[in-house]
CSV table of C-alpha atoms in Angstrom, one decimal:
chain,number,residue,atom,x,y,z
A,24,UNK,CA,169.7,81.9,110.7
A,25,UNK,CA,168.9,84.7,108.4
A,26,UNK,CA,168.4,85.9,105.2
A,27,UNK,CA,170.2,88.4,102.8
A,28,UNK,CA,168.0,91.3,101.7
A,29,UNK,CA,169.1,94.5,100.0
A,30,UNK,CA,172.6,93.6,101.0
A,31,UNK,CA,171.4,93.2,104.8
A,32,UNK,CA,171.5,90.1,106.8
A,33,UNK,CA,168.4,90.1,108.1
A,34,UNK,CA,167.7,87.6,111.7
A,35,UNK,CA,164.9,85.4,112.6
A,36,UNK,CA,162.9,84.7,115.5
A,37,UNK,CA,160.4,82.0,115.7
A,38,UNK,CA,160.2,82.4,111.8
A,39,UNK,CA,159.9,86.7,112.2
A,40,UNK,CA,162.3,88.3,110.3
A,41,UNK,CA,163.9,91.5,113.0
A,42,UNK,CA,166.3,94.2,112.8
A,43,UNK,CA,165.8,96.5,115.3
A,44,UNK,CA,166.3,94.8,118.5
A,45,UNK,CA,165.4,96.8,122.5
A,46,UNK,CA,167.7,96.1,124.9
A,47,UNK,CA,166.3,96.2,128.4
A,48,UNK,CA,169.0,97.3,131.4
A,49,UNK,CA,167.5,96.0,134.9
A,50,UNK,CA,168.8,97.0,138.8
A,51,UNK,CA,167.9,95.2,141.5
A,52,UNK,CA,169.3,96.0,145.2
A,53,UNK,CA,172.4,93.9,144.5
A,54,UNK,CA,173.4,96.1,141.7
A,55,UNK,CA,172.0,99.3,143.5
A,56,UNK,CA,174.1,98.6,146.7
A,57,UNK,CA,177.0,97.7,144.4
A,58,UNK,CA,176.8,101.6,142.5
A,59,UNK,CA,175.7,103.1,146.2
A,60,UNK,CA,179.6,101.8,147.4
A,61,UNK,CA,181.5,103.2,144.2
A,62,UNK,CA,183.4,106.1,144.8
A,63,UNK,CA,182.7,109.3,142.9
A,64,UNK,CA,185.7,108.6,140.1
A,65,UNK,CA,184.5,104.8,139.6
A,66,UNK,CA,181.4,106.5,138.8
A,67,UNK,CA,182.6,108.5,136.3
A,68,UNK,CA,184.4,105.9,134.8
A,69,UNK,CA,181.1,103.7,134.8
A,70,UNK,CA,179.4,106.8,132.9
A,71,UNK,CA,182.3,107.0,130.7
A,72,UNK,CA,182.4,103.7,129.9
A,73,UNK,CA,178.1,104.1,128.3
A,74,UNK,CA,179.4,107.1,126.9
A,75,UNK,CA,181.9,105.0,124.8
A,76,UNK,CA,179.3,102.7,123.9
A,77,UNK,CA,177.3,104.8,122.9
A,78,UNK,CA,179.7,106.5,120.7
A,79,UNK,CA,180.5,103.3,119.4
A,80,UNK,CA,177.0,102.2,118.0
A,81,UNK,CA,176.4,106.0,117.0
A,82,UNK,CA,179.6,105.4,114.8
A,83,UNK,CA,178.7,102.1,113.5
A,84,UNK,CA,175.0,103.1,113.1
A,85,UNK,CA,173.4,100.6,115.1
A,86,UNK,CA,172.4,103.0,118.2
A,87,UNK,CA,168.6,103.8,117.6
A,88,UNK,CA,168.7,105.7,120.9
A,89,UNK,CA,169.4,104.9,124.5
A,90,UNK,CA,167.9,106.4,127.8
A,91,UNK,CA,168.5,106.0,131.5
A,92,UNK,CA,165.2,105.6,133.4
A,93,UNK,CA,164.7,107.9,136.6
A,94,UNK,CA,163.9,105.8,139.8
A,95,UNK,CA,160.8,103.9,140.3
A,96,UNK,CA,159.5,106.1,143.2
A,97,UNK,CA,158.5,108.8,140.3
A,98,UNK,CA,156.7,106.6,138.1
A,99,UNK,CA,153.1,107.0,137.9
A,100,UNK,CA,150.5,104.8,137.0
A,101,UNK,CA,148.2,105.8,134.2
A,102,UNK,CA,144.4,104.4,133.5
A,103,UNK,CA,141.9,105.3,131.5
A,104,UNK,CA,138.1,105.7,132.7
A,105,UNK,CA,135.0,106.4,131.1
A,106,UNK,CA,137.4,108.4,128.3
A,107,UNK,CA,139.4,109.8,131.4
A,108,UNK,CA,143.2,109.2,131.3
A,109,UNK,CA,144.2,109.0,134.8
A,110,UNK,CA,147.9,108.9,136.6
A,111,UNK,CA,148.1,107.7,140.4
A,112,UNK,CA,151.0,106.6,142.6
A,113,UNK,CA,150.0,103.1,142.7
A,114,UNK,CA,150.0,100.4,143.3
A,115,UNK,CA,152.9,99.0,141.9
A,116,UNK,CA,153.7,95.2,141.5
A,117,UNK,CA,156.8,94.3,144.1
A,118,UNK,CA,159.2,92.9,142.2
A,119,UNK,CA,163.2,93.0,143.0
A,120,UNK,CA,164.1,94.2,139.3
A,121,UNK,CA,163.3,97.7,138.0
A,122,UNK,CA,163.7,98.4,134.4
A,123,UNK,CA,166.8,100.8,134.6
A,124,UNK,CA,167.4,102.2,131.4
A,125,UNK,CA,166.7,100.3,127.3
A,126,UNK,CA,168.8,100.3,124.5
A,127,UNK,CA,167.3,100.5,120.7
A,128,UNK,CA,169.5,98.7,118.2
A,129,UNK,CA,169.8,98.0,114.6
A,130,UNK,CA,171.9,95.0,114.3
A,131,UNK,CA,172.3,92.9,111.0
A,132,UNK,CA,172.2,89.9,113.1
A,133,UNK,CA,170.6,88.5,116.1
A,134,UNK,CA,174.4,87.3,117.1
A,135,UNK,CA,175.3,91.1,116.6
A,136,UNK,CA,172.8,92.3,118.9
A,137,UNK,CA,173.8,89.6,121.6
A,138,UNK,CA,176.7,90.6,121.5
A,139,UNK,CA,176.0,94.6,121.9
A,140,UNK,CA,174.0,93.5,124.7
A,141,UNK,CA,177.0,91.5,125.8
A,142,UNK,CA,178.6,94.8,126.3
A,143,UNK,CA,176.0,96.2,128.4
A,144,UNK,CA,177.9,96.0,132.3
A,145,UNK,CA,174.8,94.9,133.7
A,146,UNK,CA,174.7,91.6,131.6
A,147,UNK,CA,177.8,90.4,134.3
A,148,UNK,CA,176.2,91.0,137.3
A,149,UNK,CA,171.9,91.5,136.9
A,150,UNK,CA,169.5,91.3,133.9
A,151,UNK,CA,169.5,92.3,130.6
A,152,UNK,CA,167.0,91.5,128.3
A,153,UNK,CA,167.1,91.7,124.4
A,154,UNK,CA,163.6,91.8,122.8
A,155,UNK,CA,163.0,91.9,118.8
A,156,UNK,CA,161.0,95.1,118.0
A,157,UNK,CA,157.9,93.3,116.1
A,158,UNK,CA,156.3,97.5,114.9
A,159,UNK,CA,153.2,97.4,113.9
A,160,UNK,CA,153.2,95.8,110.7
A,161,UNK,CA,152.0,92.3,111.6
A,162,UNK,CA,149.3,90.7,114.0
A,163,UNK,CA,150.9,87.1,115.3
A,164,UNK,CA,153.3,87.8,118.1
């Protein structure tokens, strides 16, 4: 899987050819309940532990950048009508996964950026997703 290109391995994906890879962190009320319970110093350490990872990709040069997301109940809706951009409350789709916070990788390999989402603490107990970033430079999907 993958070719070498300027000294890169580069992966592929139903024939696409990827390097940057998003990894999407989901909560849902297990994993909510589950932080809820943890006391203040298992926090930290849970904070810590990102905070590693983050310097670990940073060092390696495969962190793009990473973000937490704030909770669903401030997100706002956004049309556009008649030229108008437009942001309400609602409604929102009920689901029982919220997108929590996304990683976005450079990884020479698609088995690389498995395993950087491997290390993600959410992978052993909810969702994470790992998406190839397609940009804008091609029109199939």
């Amino acid at each position: 899987m993958g070719d070498v290109e300027a000294g890169r391995a580069i992966s592929t994906w139903h024939g696409e050819d990827f390097v940057k890879y998003v990894i999407l962190i989901y909560h849902n009320p297990e994993s909510r309940q589950a932080w809820a319970g943890f006391t203040d110093e298992q926090r930290a350490a849970g904070l810590a532990y990102y905070q590693q990872l983050n310097d670990d990709l940073d060092a390696s040069g495969e962190r793009i950048v990473s973000e937490r997301l704030s909770d669903p109940a401030l997100s706002r809706r956004v049309v556009v009508r008649n030229g108008t951009a437009m942001a309400s409350d609602g409604p929102f789709a009920e689901v029982k996964e919220q997108l929590a916070g996304f990683y976005l990788i450079e990884a020479d390999t698609f088995e690389r950026a498995v395993e950087i989402a491997g290390k993600i603490p959410e992978a052993s107990f909810g969702v994470v997703e790992l998406r190839p970033v397609m940009g804008l430079h091609g029109t199939e999907m």
